[in-house]
Amino acid sequence: MKRRCFLRSALALTAAPACQPLIVRAASADLPEISKSTPRTFPQGFLWGTATAAYQVEGAVRADGRGPSVWDTFSHTPGKTYQGETADIADDFYHLYKEDVALMKELGTQTFRFSIAWPRVFPEGTGRPNPKGLDFYKRLLDALDSAGIAPYATLFHWDLPQALQDSGGWTNIATSHAFADYAAYVASQLSDRIQHWMTINEFDSFIDAGYATGESAPGLKLPRKDVMQARHYAVLAHGLAVQAIRAAAKQSIKVGLAEDISGAMPAIQDAAHIRAAELAIREINAQYITVILEGRYTDLYLRNLGADAPHFTPEELKVISSPIDFLGINVYTTQEASPADTPEGFAIIPRPASYPHASSNWLFVTPQALYWTPKLVSQIWGVKEIYITENGYSSEDILRPDGRVLDTDRIDYLRNYLLELHRGVSEGVPVRGYFLWSLLDNYEWSDGFSKRFGITYVDFKTQKRTPKLSYDFYKDLIHTNSVV
Ligand code: GBH
């Protein structure tokens, strides 16, 4: 490509026709020698996928007997979400799933992570199942099957049936048992077609944000003691569901969960900082992944909580730590740890104000998170099978008059993160697959539609899908199984 052409189009976004080649994807055979000579190739069989969640994409909130969830209530309450936006329609994935599976097929992904909406299957949370609700997932599985894409299903991605919230939601142990019953039922119906199951997605986002800060559904601000108990009932629900899924399964299946582990990485790479990051990960996640993998709350966690510590029994801790087959971790960002002369033995370094972030201001750009988080997790707990169940970037995407979305910042983010993932995998960190969040722009919870995470642009008025430049980037990456 001629340099003059590059400069001209870099200066003026509306490229002159002579510069068209700039945005035409090169066939891999045309790649310059330098790329060919330095491919960072992933192991054969490494799985590439995309991820979504029911409430964020499905829409059709009243179709076929679906009951209301806490997110319907929350998003319809004035002042709770960006411009009062709800996911009543979202991406209308409920009706357009075939088109979206075709997008996955074209992309070349081998896997798809989605969630099953509890209120579609049990509109009241418990009681009589609603076969029509489950039928949607059967249709989706049919479409995935014909496209040769393996399903990875999450049973709970924050859409708690409102009826359960009305009797206390996660502050009531009955919800943990209701979740296990729901999990058993779905596994009995779909385990012949789904091999990989995740119980729960990201505890912090529906417990701490839902019951303590009130930023997420159900939007409560309860006393600390109640929130600590809710945390305990949520991990208990996970453990009960692990057992229930295994008992109900019709074939040999694998059970795990998807957790946004609060990451920590060494601020600089020396032994003392690496040790500090290990201590930090274990302690900051004491209430969730640590108790799940160790079967006990850390002393420090219980001590710091004092009278607000949760009530629990040894039997419950056994259930919570039921063996899992794989660990899914959602990796967006991380924090830097350094050694400290305190009981914790580590300190988290406050972020400088100039720290770069995505369109979502919590999403600090830390490519090394994809190296350190899985590496430290496998080091601390000896986890043998890890999936990156989410990683992605919100960008101020613009649909240009020529119909393209040139999301170069997302490409840069993905390339840098995946180079770090490659570094870890090459060293033997047992990551088996990666799910990009997300296939589609979708309903970003309390941020409504204002934050776009997709590699496919969605016009929420017309439901038209437009693959972004990052879709082409990911497609090439999957085809070559390498980051270049
Ligand atoms: C995931 O959560 C979700 O699983 C997914 O549904 C979501 O769409 C996606 O990522 C993108 O957000 O207290 O201001 O620092 C992301 C995890 C979101 C958890 C932001 C922590 C912190 C907000 N996080 N949140 S803040």
Coordinates of C-alpha atoms and ligand atoms in Angstrom, one line a residue:
M1 CA 0.0 0.0 0.0
K2 CA 1.3 3.4 -0.9
R3 CA 2.3 5.6 2.0
R4 CA 0.6 8.7 0.6
C5 CA -2.6 6.9 0.5
F6 CA -2.3 5.8 4.1
L7 CA -1.5 9.3 5.2
R8 CA -4.4 10.8 3.4
S9 CA -7.0 8.5 4.8
A10 CA -5.5 8.7 8.2
L11 CA -6.0 12.5 8.1
A12 CA -9.5 12.4 6.6
L13 CA -11.7 9.6 7.9
T14 CA -13.7 9.7 4.7
A15 CA -11.2 7.9 2.5
A16 CA -10.9 9.0 -1.1
P17 CA -11.9 6.2 -3.5
A18 CA -8.2 5.7 -4.5
C19 CA -7.6 4.7 -0.9
Q20 CA -10.2 2.0 -0.8
P21 CA -7.7 -0.8 -0.4
L22 CA -7.0 0.4 3.1
I23 CA -10.2 -1.0 4.4
V24 CA -10.4 -4.0 2.2
R25 CA -9.4 -7.1 4.2
A26 CA -6.2 -8.8 2.8
A27 CA -6.5 -12.5 2.1
S28 CA -4.1 -14.3 4.4
A29 CA -1.9 -15.2 1.4
D30 CA -1.3 -11.5 0.9
L31 CA -0.1 -10.9 4.4
P32 CA 3.4 -9.3 4.5
E33 CA 6.3 -11.7 5.2
I34 CA 6.8 -10.2 8.7
S35 CA 3.4 -11.4 9.9
K36 CA 3.9 -14.8 8.5
S37 CA 7.2 -15.1 10.2
T38 CA 6.0 -14.3 13.7
P39 CA 2.6 -16.0 14.2
R40 CA 1.7 -16.6 17.8
T41 CA -0.2 -19.8 17.2
F42 CA -2.5 -21.3 19.8
P43 CA -2.5 -25.1 20.5
Q44 CA -4.5 -27.2 18.1
G45 CA -8.0 -27.6 19.5
F46 CA -8.0 -24.3 21.4
L47 CA -11.6 -23.2 21.3
W48 CA -12.8 -19.8 20.1
G49 CA -16.2 -18.5 20.8
T50 CA -18.4 -15.5 21.6
A51 CA -20.7 -14.9 24.6
T52 CA -24.0 -13.3 25.3
A53 CA -26.6 -13.4 28.1
A54 CA -30.4 -13.9 28.0
Y55 CA -31.7 -10.6 29.3
Q56 CA -29.1 -8.6 27.3
V57 CA -30.0 -10.0 23.9
E58 CA -33.3 -11.9 23.9
G59 CA -36.0 -9.3 24.2
A60 CA -39.5 -11.0 23.9
V61 CA -39.9 -10.5 27.6
R62 CA -43.6 -11.5 27.6
A63 CA -43.4 -14.2 24.9
D64 CA -44.5 -17.8 25.5
G65 CA -45.3 -17.4 29.1
R66 CA -42.0 -15.9 30.4
G67 CA -42.4 -14.5 33.9
P68 CA -41.0 -11.2 35.0
S69 CA -37.4 -11.0 36.4
V70 CA -35.8 -8.6 38.8
W71 CA -34.3 -6.9 35.8
D72 CA -37.7 -6.2 34.2
T73 CA -38.8 -4.6 37.4
F74 CA -35.6 -2.6 37.9
S75 CA -35.2 -1.4 34.3
H76 CA -38.9 -0.2 34.4
T77 CA -38.3 1.7 37.6
P78 CA -37.6 5.4 36.7
G79 CA -34.0 6.6 37.3
K80 CA -32.4 3.1 37.5
T81 CA -31.0 2.7 34.0
Y82 CA -29.5 5.0 31.4
Q83 CA -32.3 7.1 30.0
G84 CA -34.8 4.5 31.4
E85 CA -33.8 2.0 28.8
T86 CA -35.1 -1.6 29.2
A87 CA -34.3 -4.8 27.4
D88 CA -37.9 -5.5 26.4
I89 CA -36.7 -5.8 22.9
A90 CA -32.9 -5.6 23.1
D91 CA -31.5 -7.5 20.1
D92 CA -34.7 -9.5 19.6
F93 CA -32.4 -12.6 19.6
Y94 CA -35.5 -14.6 20.6
H95 CA -36.7 -14.2 17.1
L96 CA -33.5 -13.5 15.2
Y97 CA -31.3 -16.2 16.7
K98 CA -30.9 -18.0 13.3
E99 CA -29.4 -14.9 11.7
D100 CA -27.1 -14.6 14.7
V101 CA -26.0 -18.2 14.5
A102 CA -25.2 -17.5 10.8
L103 CA -23.0 -14.7 12.0
M104 CA -21.2 -17.1 14.3
K105 CA -20.8 -19.6 11.5
E106 CA -19.3 -17.1 9.2
L107 CA -17.0 -16.0 11.9
G108 CA -15.8 -19.6 12.3
T109 CA -16.3 -19.9 16.1
Q110 CA -16.4 -23.4 17.4
T111 CA -18.4 -22.5 20.6
F112 CA -21.1 -20.2 21.8
R113 CA -21.7 -19.2 25.4
F114 CA -25.3 -18.1 26.2
S115 CA -27.5 -18.1 29.2
I116 CA -30.8 -19.7 29.9
A117 CA -33.5 -17.4 31.4
W118 CA -34.8 -18.9 34.6
P119 CA -38.1 -17.0 34.3
R120 CA -38.7 -18.5 30.9
V121 CA -38.4 -22.0 32.3
F122 CA -40.1 -21.3 35.7
P123 CA -42.1 -18.1 35.3
E124 CA -42.7 -18.1 39.1
G125 CA -39.2 -19.3 39.9
T126 CA -40.4 -22.6 41.3
G127 CA -43.4 -24.9 40.7
R128 CA -44.6 -25.8 37.3
P129 CA -42.1 -25.6 34.4
N130 CA -43.2 -23.7 31.2
P131 CA -42.3 -26.0 28.3
K132 CA -42.7 -23.2 25.8
G133 CA -40.0 -21.3 27.5
L134 CA -37.6 -24.2 27.3
D135 CA -38.5 -24.8 23.6
F136 CA -36.7 -21.6 22.6
Y137 CA -33.5 -23.1 23.9
K138 CA -34.2 -26.3 22.0
R139 CA -34.6 -24.2 18.8
L140 CA -31.4 -22.4 19.5
L141 CA -29.6 -25.7 20.1
D142 CA -30.9 -27.0 16.8
A143 CA -29.5 -24.0 15.0
L144 CA -26.1 -24.3 16.8
D145 CA -26.0 -27.9 16.0
S146 CA -26.5 -27.5 12.3
A147 CA -23.8 -24.8 12.3
G148 CA -21.4 -27.2 14.1
I149 CA -21.1 -24.9 17.1
A150 CA -20.8 -26.3 20.7
P151 CA -23.1 -24.8 23.3
Y152 CA -21.7 -23.6 26.7
A153 CA -24.8 -22.8 28.8
T154 CA -25.0 -20.5 31.9
L155 CA -28.0 -21.1 34.1
F156 CA -28.0 -17.8 35.9
H157 CA -26.9 -14.5 34.4
W158 CA -28.7 -12.2 36.9
D159 CA -32.4 -12.5 35.7
L160 CA -33.8 -13.8 39.0
P161 CA -37.6 -14.5 38.8
Q162 CA -39.4 -11.6 40.4
A163 CA -41.6 -14.0 42.4
L164 CA -38.5 -15.2 44.3
Q165 CA -37.3 -11.6 44.9
D166 CA -40.7 -11.0 46.5
S167 CA -39.8 -13.5 49.2
G168 CA -36.4 -12.1 49.8
G169 CA -34.4 -13.2 46.7
W170 CA -30.8 -14.1 47.5
T171 CA -31.2 -13.1 51.2
N172 CA -33.5 -16.2 51.5
I173 CA -31.9 -19.7 51.5
A174 CA -35.1 -20.9 49.7
T175 CA -33.7 -19.2 46.6
S176 CA -30.6 -21.4 46.7
H177 CA -32.8 -24.5 46.7
A178 CA -35.1 -23.1 44.0
F179 CA -32.0 -22.6 41.9
A180 CA -30.9 -26.2 42.3
D181 CA -34.3 -27.4 41.4
Y182 CA -34.3 -25.3 38.3
A183 CA -30.8 -26.4 37.4
A184 CA -31.8 -30.1 37.8
Y185 CA -34.9 -29.6 35.6
V186 CA -33.0 -27.9 32.8
A187 CA -30.2 -30.5 32.9
S188 CA -32.7 -33.3 32.8
Q189 CA -34.2 -31.7 29.6
L190 CA -31.1 -30.5 27.8
S191 CA -28.1 -32.5 29.0
D192 CA -28.2 -34.8 26.1
R193 CA -27.4 -31.7 23.9
I194 CA -25.3 -29.5 26.2
Q195 CA -22.0 -30.8 27.5
H196 CA -20.6 -27.7 29.2
W197 CA -22.6 -26.1 32.0
M198 CA -22.0 -23.0 34.1
T199 CA -24.1 -22.5 37.2
I200 CA -23.8 -18.8 37.9
N201 CA -22.2 -15.7 36.2
E202 CA -20.4 -13.2 38.4
F203 CA -21.6 -13.2 42.0
D204 CA -20.5 -9.6 42.8
S205 CA -22.6 -8.1 40.1
F206 CA -25.9 -9.4 41.4
I207 CA -25.2 -9.7 45.1
D208 CA -23.0 -6.7 46.0
A209 CA -24.3 -4.4 43.2
G210 CA -27.9 -5.7 43.7
Y211 CA -28.2 -5.7 47.5
A212 CA -25.5 -3.4 48.8
T213 CA -24.9 -0.5 46.3
G214 CA -28.2 -0.8 44.6
E215 CA -26.7 -0.2 41.1
S216 CA -28.1 -3.4 39.7
A217 CA -31.4 -5.3 40.2
P218 CA -33.1 -5.6 42.6
G219 CA -31.5 -2.2 43.5
L220 CA -31.5 -2.6 47.3
K221 CA -29.1 -1.1 49.9
L222 CA -29.3 -3.6 52.7
P223 CA -27.3 -3.7 55.9
R224 CA -23.9 -5.4 55.6
K225 CA -24.9 -8.5 57.5
D226 CA -27.7 -9.2 55.1
V227 CA -25.5 -8.8 52.1
M228 CA -22.9 -11.1 53.6
Q229 CA -25.6 -13.7 54.1
A230 CA -26.8 -13.3 50.5
R231 CA -23.2 -13.9 49.3
H232 CA -23.2 -17.1 51.2
Y233 CA -26.6 -18.3 49.9
A234 CA -25.4 -17.5 46.3
V235 CA -22.3 -19.7 46.6
L236 CA -24.4 -22.3 48.3
A237 CA -26.8 -22.1 45.3
H238 CA -23.8 -22.8 43.0
G239 CA -22.8 -25.8 45.0
L240 CA -26.3 -27.3 45.2
A241 CA -26.6 -26.7 41.5
V242 CA -23.3 -28.5 40.7
Q243 CA -24.6 -31.5 42.5
A244 CA -28.1 -31.3 41.0
I245 CA -26.8 -31.0 37.4
R246 CA -24.5 -34.0 37.9
A247 CA -27.4 -36.1 39.3
A248 CA -29.8 -35.1 36.5
A249 CA -27.3 -35.4 33.6
K250 CA -28.0 -37.9 30.8
Q251 CA -24.5 -38.1 29.6
S252 CA -21.0 -37.3 30.9
I253 CA -21.1 -33.5 31.3
K254 CA -18.8 -30.8 32.6
V255 CA -19.9 -28.3 35.2
G256 CA -18.2 -25.0 36.2
L257 CA -19.1 -21.4 36.7
A258 CA -18.2 -18.0 35.2
E259 CA -16.7 -15.7 37.7
D260 CA -15.3 -12.2 37.3
I261 CA -12.5 -12.9 39.7
S262 CA -11.2 -9.6 41.1
G263 CA -7.8 -9.8 39.5
A264 CA -4.5 -8.6 40.8
M265 CA -1.2 -8.6 39.0
P266 CA 2.3 -7.8 40.1
A267 CA 2.9 -4.1 39.6
I268 CA 6.4 -5.1 38.5
Q269 CA 7.5 -8.6 37.7
D270 CA 9.6 -9.7 40.7
A271 CA 9.1 -12.5 43.2
A272 CA 7.8 -10.2 46.0
H273 CA 5.2 -8.6 43.7
I274 CA 4.1 -11.9 42.3
R275 CA 3.6 -13.2 45.8
A276 CA 1.6 -10.0 46.7
A277 CA -0.7 -10.6 43.7
E278 CA -1.3 -14.2 44.7
L279 CA -2.2 -13.1 48.3
A280 CA -4.4 -10.4 46.9
I281 CA -6.4 -12.7 44.5
R282 CA -7.1 -15.2 47.3
E283 CA -8.1 -12.6 49.8
I284 CA -10.1 -10.2 47.6
N285 CA -12.1 -13.2 46.3
A286 CA -12.6 -14.8 49.7
Q287 CA -16.4 -14.6 49.6
Y288 CA -16.7 -16.2 46.2
I289 CA -14.1 -18.2 44.3
T290 CA -11.9 -18.8 47.3
V291 CA -14.6 -20.5 49.4
I292 CA -15.8 -22.4 46.3
L293 CA -12.3 -23.8 45.6
E294 CA -11.1 -24.2 49.2
G295 CA -14.3 -25.0 51.0
R296 CA -13.6 -22.4 53.7
Y297 CA -13.8 -18.7 54.2
T298 CA -10.4 -17.1 54.9
D299 CA -9.6 -16.2 58.5
L300 CA -9.1 -12.6 57.5
Y301 CA -12.5 -12.4 55.8
L302 CA -14.3 -13.6 58.8
R303 CA -12.3 -11.6 61.2
N304 CA -12.8 -8.3 59.2
L305 CA -16.6 -8.9 59.1
G306 CA -16.9 -9.6 62.8
A307 CA -20.6 -9.8 63.8
D308 CA -21.6 -9.3 60.1
A309 CA -19.9 -12.6 59.1
P310 CA -22.4 -15.0 57.5
H311 CA -23.9 -17.9 59.3
F312 CA -22.8 -21.2 57.8
T313 CA -22.4 -24.9 58.6
P314 CA -19.6 -27.3 57.8
E315 CA -22.1 -29.2 55.6
E316 CA -22.8 -26.1 53.6
L317 CA -19.1 -25.5 53.0
K318 CA -18.8 -29.0 51.6
V319 CA -21.7 -28.4 49.2
I320 CA -20.2 -25.0 48.2
S321 CA -16.9 -26.6 47.4
S322 CA -18.3 -29.5 45.3
P323 CA -15.7 -30.4 42.7
I324 CA -16.1 -28.6 39.4
D325 CA -14.7 -29.7 36.1
F326 CA -13.6 -26.3 34.8
L327 CA -13.4 -22.7 35.9
G328 CA -14.6 -19.9 33.7
I329 CA -13.2 -16.5 34.3
N330 CA -14.4 -13.3 32.9
V331 CA -11.4 -11.1 32.3
Y332 CA -11.8 -7.4 31.5
T333 CA -9.3 -5.6 33.8
T334 CA -7.2 -6.1 36.8
Q335 CA -5.4 -4.1 39.5
E336 CA -1.7 -3.9 40.5
A337 CA -0.6 -5.4 43.7
S338 CA 2.6 -4.7 45.7
P339 CA 4.0 -6.2 48.9
A340 CA 3.0 -4.5 52.2
D341 CA 3.9 -4.9 55.8
T342 CA 0.3 -5.5 57.0
P343 CA -1.7 -8.6 58.1
E344 CA -2.8 -9.0 54.4
G345 CA 0.7 -8.8 53.1
F346 CA -0.3 -6.9 50.0
A347 CA -1.6 -3.6 48.9
I348 CA -3.5 -2.6 45.9
I349 CA -2.0 0.4 44.2
P350 CA -4.6 3.2 43.5
R351 CA -5.0 3.9 39.8
P352 CA -3.4 7.1 38.5
A353 CA -6.1 9.4 37.0
S354 CA -4.5 9.0 33.6
Y355 CA -5.0 5.2 33.5
P356 CA -6.5 4.4 30.0
H357 CA -10.0 3.0 29.9
A358 CA -12.7 1.9 27.5
S359 CA -15.9 3.7 26.9
S360 CA -17.1 2.1 30.1
N361 CA -15.1 4.0 32.7
W362 CA -14.6 0.9 34.9
L363 CA -12.9 -1.0 32.1
F364 CA -9.2 -0.1 32.5
V365 CA -7.0 -1.4 29.8
T366 CA -4.7 -4.0 31.3
P367 CA -3.7 -6.5 28.6
Q368 CA -1.6 -8.4 31.1
A369 CA -4.8 -9.4 32.9
L370 CA -5.1 -12.1 30.4
Y371 CA -1.7 -13.4 31.3
W372 CA -1.7 -13.0 35.0
T373 CA -5.3 -13.9 36.1
P374 CA -5.4 -17.4 34.6
K375 CA -1.8 -18.0 35.5
L376 CA -2.2 -17.0 39.2
V377 CA -5.5 -18.8 39.5
S378 CA -3.9 -22.0 38.2
Q379 CA -0.9 -21.5 40.5
I380 CA -3.0 -20.7 43.6
W381 CA -5.6 -23.4 43.3
G382 CA -4.1 -25.9 40.9
V383 CA -7.1 -25.5 38.5
K384 CA -6.5 -27.8 35.5
E385 CA -9.1 -26.5 33.0
I386 CA -9.8 -22.8 32.5
Y387 CA -11.9 -20.9 30.0
I388 CA -11.9 -17.2 29.5
T389 CA -15.7 -17.0 29.5
E390 CA -15.7 -13.3 28.7
N391 CA -13.3 -10.7 27.5
G392 CA -14.2 -7.6 25.5
Y393 CA -14.2 -3.9 25.1
S394 CA -16.8 -1.0 24.9
S395 CA -16.0 1.5 22.2
E396 CA -17.7 4.6 20.9
D397 CA -18.5 2.9 17.7
I398 CA -19.8 4.9 14.7
L399 CA -21.7 3.4 11.8
R400 CA -20.2 5.4 8.9
P401 CA -22.1 6.6 5.9
D402 CA -20.4 3.8 3.9
G403 CA -22.0 1.3 6.2
R404 CA -18.8 0.3 8.0
V405 CA -17.7 0.4 11.7
L406 CA -14.0 0.8 12.0
D407 CA -13.4 0.0 15.6
T408 CA -9.7 0.1 15.6
D409 CA -9.5 0.7 19.4
R410 CA -11.3 -2.6 20.0
I411 CA -9.0 -4.4 17.6
D412 CA -6.0 -2.9 19.5
Y413 CA -7.4 -4.0 22.8
L414 CA -8.2 -7.5 21.6
R415 CA -4.8 -8.0 19.9
N416 CA -2.9 -6.9 23.0
Y417 CA -4.9 -9.0 25.4
L418 CA -4.7 -12.1 23.2
L419 CA -1.0 -11.7 22.8
E420 CA -0.8 -11.9 26.6
L421 CA -3.2 -14.9 26.6
H422 CA -0.9 -16.6 24.1
R423 CA 2.1 -15.9 26.3
G424 CA 0.4 -17.7 29.2
V425 CA -0.9 -20.6 27.1
S426 CA 2.7 -21.1 25.7
E427 CA 4.0 -21.4 29.2
G428 CA 1.4 -24.1 29.9
V429 CA -1.3 -22.1 31.7
P430 CA -4.3 -24.5 31.1
V431 CA -6.7 -22.2 29.3
R432 CA -8.7 -24.3 26.8
G433 CA -10.8 -21.6 25.1
Y434 CA -11.8 -18.0 24.8
F435 CA -15.2 -16.4 24.5
L436 CA -15.3 -12.8 23.2
W437 CA -17.9 -10.5 24.8
S438 CA -19.8 -10.0 22.7
L439 CA -21.1 -11.3 19.4
L440 CA -23.6 -8.4 19.3
D441 CA -24.0 -4.9 20.8
N442 CA -26.6 -5.5 23.5
Y443 CA -28.3 -4.2 26.6
E444 CA -25.4 -3.3 28.9
W445 CA -27.5 -3.5 32.1
S446 CA -27.8 -0.1 33.9
D447 CA -25.8 1.5 31.1
G448 CA -28.7 0.6 28.7
F449 CA -27.7 0.7 25.1
S450 CA -25.1 3.5 25.6
K451 CA -22.2 1.1 25.8
R452 CA -21.4 -1.1 22.8
F453 CA -19.4 -4.3 23.4
G454 CA -20.2 -6.2 20.2
I455 CA -18.0 -7.2 17.3
T456 CA -21.3 -6.8 15.4
Y457 CA -23.0 -3.4 15.4
V458 CA -26.7 -3.5 16.1
D459 CA -29.1 -0.7 15.0
F460 CA -31.6 -1.1 17.9
K461 CA -34.4 0.5 15.9
T462 CA -34.2 -1.7 12.8
Q463 CA -32.4 -4.7 14.4
K464 CA -29.9 -4.6 11.4
R465 CA -26.6 -6.3 12.2
T466 CA -23.4 -4.9 10.7
P467 CA -20.1 -6.8 11.4
K468 CA -17.5 -4.4 12.6
L469 CA -13.8 -4.4 11.5
S470 CA -13.1 -6.3 14.8
Y471 CA -15.3 -9.1 13.5
D472 CA -13.0 -9.5 10.5
F473 CA -10.0 -9.3 12.9
Y474 CA -11.4 -12.1 15.0
K475 CA -12.4 -14.1 11.9
D476 CA -8.8 -14.1 10.7
L477 CA -7.5 -14.9 14.1
I478 CA -9.8 -18.0 14.3
H479 CA -8.9 -19.1 10.8
T480 CA -5.2 -19.0 11.5
N481 CA -5.5 -19.9 15.2
S482 CA -2.9 -17.2 15.7
V483 CA -2.5 -13.6 16.8
V484 CA -0.4 -11.7 14.3
Ligands
GBH1 C1 -19.7 -8.7 32.5 O1 -19.6 -7.9 33.7 C2 -21.1 -9.3 32.5 O2 -21.0 -10.7 32.7 C3 -21.8 -9.0 31.2 O3 -23.1 -9.3 31.4 C4 -21.5 -7.6 30.8 O4 -22.3 -7.1 29.7 C5 -20.1 -7.5 30.5 O5 -19.3 -8.0 31.5 C6 -19.6 -6.1 30.1 O6 -19.8 -5.2 31.2 O7 -18.2 -0.4 40.4 O8 -18.1 1.2 38.6 O9 -16.2 -0.3 39.0 C7 -18.6 -7.1 33.8 C8 -18.1 -7.0 35.1 C9 -19.0 -4.6 35.3 C10 -18.2 -6.0 37.1 C11 -18.6 -3.4 36.1 C12 -17.8 -4.8 37.9 C13 -17.9 -2.6 38.2 C14 -18.5 -1.2 38.0 N1 -18.2 -5.7 35.8 N2 -18.5 -3.6 37.5 S1 -17.7 -0.1 39.1

